[in-house]
Coordinates of C-alpha atoms in Angstrom, one line a residue:
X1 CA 25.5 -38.7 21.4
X2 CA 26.0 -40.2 25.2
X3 CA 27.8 -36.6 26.0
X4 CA 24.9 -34.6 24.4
X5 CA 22.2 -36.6 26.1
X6 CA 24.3 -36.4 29.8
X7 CA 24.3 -32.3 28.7
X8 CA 20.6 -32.8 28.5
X9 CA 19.9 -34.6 31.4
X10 CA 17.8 -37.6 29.4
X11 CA 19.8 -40.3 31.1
X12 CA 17.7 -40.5 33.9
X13 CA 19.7 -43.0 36.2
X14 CA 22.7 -45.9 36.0
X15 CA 20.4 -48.0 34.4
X16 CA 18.8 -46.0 32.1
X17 CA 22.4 -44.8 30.9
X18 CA 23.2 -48.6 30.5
X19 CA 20.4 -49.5 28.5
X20 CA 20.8 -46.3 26.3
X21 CA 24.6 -47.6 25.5
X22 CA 23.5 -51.4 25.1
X23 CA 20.8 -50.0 22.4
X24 CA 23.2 -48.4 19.8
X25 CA 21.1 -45.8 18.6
X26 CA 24.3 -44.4 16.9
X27 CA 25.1 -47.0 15.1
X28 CA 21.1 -46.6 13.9
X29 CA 22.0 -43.2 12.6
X30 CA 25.5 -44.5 10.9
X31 CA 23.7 -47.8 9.0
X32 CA 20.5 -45.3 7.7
X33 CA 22.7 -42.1 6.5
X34 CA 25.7 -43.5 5.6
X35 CA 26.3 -40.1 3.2
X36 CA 24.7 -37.6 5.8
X37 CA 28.0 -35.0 6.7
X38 CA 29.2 -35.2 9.9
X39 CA 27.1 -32.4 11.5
X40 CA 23.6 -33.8 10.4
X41 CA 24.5 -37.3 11.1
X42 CA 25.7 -36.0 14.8
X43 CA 22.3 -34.5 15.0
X44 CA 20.5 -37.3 13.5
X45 CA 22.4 -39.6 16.0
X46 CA 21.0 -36.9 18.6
X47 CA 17.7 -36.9 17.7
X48 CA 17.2 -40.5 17.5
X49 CA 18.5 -41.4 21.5
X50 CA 15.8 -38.8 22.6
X51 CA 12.8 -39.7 20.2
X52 CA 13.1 -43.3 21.8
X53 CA 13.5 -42.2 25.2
X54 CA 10.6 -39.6 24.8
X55 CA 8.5 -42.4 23.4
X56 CA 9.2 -44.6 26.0
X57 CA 8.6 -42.6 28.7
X58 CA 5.6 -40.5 27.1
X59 CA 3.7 -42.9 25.7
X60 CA 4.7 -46.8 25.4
X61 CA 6.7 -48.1 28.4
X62 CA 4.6 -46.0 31.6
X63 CA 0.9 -45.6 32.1
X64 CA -1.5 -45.5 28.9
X65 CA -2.6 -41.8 30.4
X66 CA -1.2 -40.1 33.0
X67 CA -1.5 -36.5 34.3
X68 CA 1.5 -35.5 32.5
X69 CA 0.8 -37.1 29.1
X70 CA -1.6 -33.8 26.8
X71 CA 1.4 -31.6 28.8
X72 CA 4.5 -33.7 27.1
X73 CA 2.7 -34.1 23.9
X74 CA 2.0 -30.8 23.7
X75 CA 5.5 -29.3 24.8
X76 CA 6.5 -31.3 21.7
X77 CA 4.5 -29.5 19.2
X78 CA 4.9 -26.1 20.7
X79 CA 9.0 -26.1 20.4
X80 CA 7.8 -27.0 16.6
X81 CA 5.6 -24.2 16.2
X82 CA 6.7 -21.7 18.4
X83 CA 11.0 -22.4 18.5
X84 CA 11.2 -21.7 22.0
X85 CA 10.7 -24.2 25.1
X86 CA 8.2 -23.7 27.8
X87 CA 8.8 -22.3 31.4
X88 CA 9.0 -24.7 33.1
X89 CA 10.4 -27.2 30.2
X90 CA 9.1 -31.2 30.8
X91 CA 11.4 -34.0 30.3
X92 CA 13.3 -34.1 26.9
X93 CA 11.9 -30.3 26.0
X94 CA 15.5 -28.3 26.1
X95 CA 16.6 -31.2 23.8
X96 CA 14.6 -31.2 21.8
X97 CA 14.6 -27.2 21.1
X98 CA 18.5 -28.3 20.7
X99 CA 17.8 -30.6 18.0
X100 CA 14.7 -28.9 15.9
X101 CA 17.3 -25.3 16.3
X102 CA 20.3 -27.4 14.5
X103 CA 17.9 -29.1 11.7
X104 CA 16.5 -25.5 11.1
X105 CA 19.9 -24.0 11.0
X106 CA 21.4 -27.4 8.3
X107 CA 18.1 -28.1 6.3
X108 CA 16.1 -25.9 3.8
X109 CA 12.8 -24.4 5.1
X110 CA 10.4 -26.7 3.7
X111 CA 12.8 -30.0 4.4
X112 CA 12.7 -28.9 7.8
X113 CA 8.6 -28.4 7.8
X114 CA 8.9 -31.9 6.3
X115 CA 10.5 -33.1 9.6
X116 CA 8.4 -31.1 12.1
X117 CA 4.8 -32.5 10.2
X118 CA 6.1 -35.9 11.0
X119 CA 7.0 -34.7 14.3
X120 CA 3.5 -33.0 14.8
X121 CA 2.0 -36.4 13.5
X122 CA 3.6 -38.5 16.2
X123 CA 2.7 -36.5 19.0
X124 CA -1.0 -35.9 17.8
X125 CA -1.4 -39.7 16.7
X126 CA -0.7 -40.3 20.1
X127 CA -3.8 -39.6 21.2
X128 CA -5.5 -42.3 19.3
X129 CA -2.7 -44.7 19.8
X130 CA -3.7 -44.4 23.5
X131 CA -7.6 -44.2 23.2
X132 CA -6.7 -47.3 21.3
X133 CA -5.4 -48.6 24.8
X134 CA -7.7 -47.7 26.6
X135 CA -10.7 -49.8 24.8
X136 CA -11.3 -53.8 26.1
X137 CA -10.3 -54.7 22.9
X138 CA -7.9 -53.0 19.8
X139 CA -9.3 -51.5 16.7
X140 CA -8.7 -53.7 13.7
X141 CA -5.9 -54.2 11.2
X142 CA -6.7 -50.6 8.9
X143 CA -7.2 -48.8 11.7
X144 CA -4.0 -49.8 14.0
X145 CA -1.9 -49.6 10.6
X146 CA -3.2 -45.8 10.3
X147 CA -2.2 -45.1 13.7
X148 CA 0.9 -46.7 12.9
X149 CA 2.2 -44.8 10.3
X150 CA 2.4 -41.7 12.5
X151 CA 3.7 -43.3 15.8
X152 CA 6.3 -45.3 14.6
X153 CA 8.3 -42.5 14.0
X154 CA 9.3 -43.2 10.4
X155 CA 8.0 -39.6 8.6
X156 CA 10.1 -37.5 10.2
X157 CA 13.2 -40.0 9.8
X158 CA 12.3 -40.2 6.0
X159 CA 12.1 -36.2 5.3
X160 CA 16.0 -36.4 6.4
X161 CA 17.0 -39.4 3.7
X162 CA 17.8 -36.4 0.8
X163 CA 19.4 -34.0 2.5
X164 CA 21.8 -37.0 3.3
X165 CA 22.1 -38.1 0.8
X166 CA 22.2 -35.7 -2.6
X167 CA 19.9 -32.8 -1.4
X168 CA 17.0 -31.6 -0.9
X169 CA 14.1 -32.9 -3.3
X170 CA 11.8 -30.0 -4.6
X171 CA 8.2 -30.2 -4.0
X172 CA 7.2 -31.1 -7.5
X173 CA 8.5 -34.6 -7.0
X174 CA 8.8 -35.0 -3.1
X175 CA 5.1 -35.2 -3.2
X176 CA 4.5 -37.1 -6.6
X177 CA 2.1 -39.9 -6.1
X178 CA 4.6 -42.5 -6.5
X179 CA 7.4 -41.3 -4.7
X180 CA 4.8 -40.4 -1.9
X181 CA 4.4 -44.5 -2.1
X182 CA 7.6 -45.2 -1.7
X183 CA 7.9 -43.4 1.5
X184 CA 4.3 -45.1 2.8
X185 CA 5.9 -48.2 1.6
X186 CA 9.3 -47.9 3.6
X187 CA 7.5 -46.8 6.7
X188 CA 5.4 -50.0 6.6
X189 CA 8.3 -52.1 6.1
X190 CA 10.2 -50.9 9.2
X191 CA 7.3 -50.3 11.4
X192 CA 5.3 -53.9 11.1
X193 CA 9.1 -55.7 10.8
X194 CA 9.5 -53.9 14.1
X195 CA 6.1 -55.3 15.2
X196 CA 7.5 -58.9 15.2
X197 CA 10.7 -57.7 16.2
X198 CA 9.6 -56.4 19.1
X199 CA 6.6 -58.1 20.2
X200 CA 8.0 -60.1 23.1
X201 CA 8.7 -56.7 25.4
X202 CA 5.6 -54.6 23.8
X203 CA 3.4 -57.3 25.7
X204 CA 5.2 -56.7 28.8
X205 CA 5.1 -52.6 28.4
X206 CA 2.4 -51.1 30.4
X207 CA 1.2 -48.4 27.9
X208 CA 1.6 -49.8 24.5
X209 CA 1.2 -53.4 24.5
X210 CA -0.9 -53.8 20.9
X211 CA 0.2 -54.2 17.5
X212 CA -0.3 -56.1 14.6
X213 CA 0.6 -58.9 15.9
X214 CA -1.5 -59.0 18.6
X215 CA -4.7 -58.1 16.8
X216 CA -4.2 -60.8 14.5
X217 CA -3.9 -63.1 17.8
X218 CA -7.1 -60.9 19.1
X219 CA -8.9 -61.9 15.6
X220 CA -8.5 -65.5 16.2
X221 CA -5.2 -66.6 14.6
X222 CA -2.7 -68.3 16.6
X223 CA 0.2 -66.4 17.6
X224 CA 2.6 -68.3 15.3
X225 CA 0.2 -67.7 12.3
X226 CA 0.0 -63.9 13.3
X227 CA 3.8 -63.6 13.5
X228 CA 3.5 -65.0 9.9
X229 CA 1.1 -63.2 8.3
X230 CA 2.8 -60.5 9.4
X231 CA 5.7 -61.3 7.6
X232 CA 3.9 -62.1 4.5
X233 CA 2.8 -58.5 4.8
X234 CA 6.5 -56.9 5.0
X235 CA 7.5 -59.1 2.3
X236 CA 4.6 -58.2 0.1
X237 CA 5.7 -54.4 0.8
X238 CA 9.7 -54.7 0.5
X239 CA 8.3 -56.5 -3.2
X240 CA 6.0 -53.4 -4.1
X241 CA 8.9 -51.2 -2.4
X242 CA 11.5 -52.7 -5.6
X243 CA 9.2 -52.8 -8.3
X244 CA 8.4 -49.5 -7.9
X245 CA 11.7 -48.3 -7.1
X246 CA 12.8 -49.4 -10.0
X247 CA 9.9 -47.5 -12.3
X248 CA 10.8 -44.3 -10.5
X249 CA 14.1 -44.3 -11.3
X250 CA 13.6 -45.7 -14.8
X251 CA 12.2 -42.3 -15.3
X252 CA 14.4 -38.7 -15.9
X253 CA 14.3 -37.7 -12.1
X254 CA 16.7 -35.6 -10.3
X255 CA 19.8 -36.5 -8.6
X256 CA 18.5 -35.2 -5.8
X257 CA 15.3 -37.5 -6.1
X258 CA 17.8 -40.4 -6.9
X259 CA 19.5 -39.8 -3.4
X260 CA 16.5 -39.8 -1.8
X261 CA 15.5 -43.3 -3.1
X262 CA 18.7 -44.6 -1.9
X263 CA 18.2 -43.0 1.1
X264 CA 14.5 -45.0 1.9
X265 CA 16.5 -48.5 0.8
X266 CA 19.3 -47.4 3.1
X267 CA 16.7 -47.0 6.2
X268 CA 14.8 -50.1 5.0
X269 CA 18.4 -52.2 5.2
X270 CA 19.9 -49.7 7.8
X271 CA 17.0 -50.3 10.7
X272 CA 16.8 -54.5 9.5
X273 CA 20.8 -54.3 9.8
X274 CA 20.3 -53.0 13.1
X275 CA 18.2 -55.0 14.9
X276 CA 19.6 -58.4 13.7
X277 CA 24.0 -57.2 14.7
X278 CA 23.7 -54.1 17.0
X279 CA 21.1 -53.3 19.0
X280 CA 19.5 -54.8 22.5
X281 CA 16.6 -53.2 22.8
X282 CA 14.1 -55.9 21.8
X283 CA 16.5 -58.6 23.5
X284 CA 14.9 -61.1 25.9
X285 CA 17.2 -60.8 29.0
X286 CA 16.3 -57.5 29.3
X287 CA 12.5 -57.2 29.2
X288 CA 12.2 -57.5 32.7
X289 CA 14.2 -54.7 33.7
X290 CA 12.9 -52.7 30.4
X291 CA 9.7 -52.7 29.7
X292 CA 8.2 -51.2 32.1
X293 CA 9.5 -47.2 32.6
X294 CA 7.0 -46.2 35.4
X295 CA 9.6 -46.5 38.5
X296 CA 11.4 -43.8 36.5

């Protein structure tokens, strides 16, 4: 992963480089498709040091809008749509094509299309993510969790959980109601968890400093009350998440649908796992030095 990102030229400086090895994002990859084959998790493991490097420097740790901003957003979804990179490429673009050509070449069509609409969805949500920004005050609770469910990053990691598992889920029952739930459900988990977890640097980052949290706090809680009610919420979900788990499975699915089930409880321990034993990113000695991207 460090090799593929030096090829690519996504470690920006020292420092960056440091931070990118004191985040783990491997061990990310390892904890969420334990079962993925070597290749796919390799490009898993690749595709998950440059979606938070992107993200960081597109969107949440630099300026809410810059001049650059539509141009990298857009970059994104063209290597989607089009498969080839721009001339000349912006930050990130060449790996990017890298990773989107190696998911086309392991996964079935649609699986892959799976992956690129969450992809599309990030880069467009974006948008409203930073209009959200750029108001006095945040939109409320349904709105920001909207806007979260696409910018988290969490559909596109998702789409990969059969193919790592036992397959590729058809159709049929990749977009039944309930198993469409389960997938809302995990996202919710990991993104609002992720909103407590990570609240202490968001409020220092310059271009995405609101979350659910925070709007609570806005609303008139105090921040100890909004931390908790947050939690209430991600408990309330991981509850739904079993109970409905365990219906869906109760029934005659595939083994490939079975796989994929495991694979949303494996991202739902996987990413918990992660923050709590591996990662740094979210630690408090370093939100000084990381929060704010712009000097890069």
């Amino acid at each position: 992963m460090m090799k593929w990102a030096d090829e690519h030229n996504l470690l920006v400086t020292d420092e960056y480089r440091n931070r990118v090895i004191r985040t783990r994002y491997g061990l990310l990859a390892a904890r969420c498709y334990p079962n993925a084959g070597d290749e796919l998790l390799q490009v898993i493991a690749d595709y998950l040091v440059w979606f938070f490097l992107t993200d960081d420097l597109f969107v949440d740790r630099v300026e809410v809008a810059t001049d650059e901003t539509i141009r990298n957003l857009t970059a994104m979804v063209d290597v989607l749509d089009l498969n080839v990179s721009g001339s000349p490429p912006v930050f990130g673009e060449l790996a990017w094509l890298d990773v989107c050509q190696r998911l086309r070449r392991l996964l079935q069509a649609e699986t892959f299309e799976r992956f690129a609409q969450g992809m599309r969805l990030w880069a467009t949500t974006a948008a409203l993510q930073i209009l959200n920004h750029l108001r006095p005050t945040s939109v409320g609770i349904r709105e920001y969790q909207t806007i979260r469910r696409h910018t988290g990053g969490m559909n596109p990691c998702t789409s990969l959980a059969d193919a790592a598992n036992k397959g590729s889920v058809q159709a049929c029952e990749f977009y039944d109601a309930d198993v469409q739930k389960l997938v809302r459900r995990t996202n919710n988990i990991v993104c609002w968890a992720n909103d407590i977890q990570s609240l202490r640097i968001e409020i220092h980052q310059p271009g995405q400093f609101r979350n659910m949290v925070t709007i609570y706090v806005q609303q008139g809680q105090s921040l100890q009350d909004a931390v908790e009610t947050t939690a209430t919420l991600v408990n309330k979900e991981i509850a739904g998440f079993c109970e409905l788990a365990d219906a869906v499975t109760a029934r005659p699915i595939s083994d490939e649908l079975h796989g994929f089930i495991d694979g949303l409880k494996y991202w739902i321990r996987g990413y918990l796992d992660w923050v709590v034993h591996d990662t740094l990113r979210y630690a408090d000695q370093f939100i000084e030095s990381d929060a704010d991207d712009r000097r890069f």
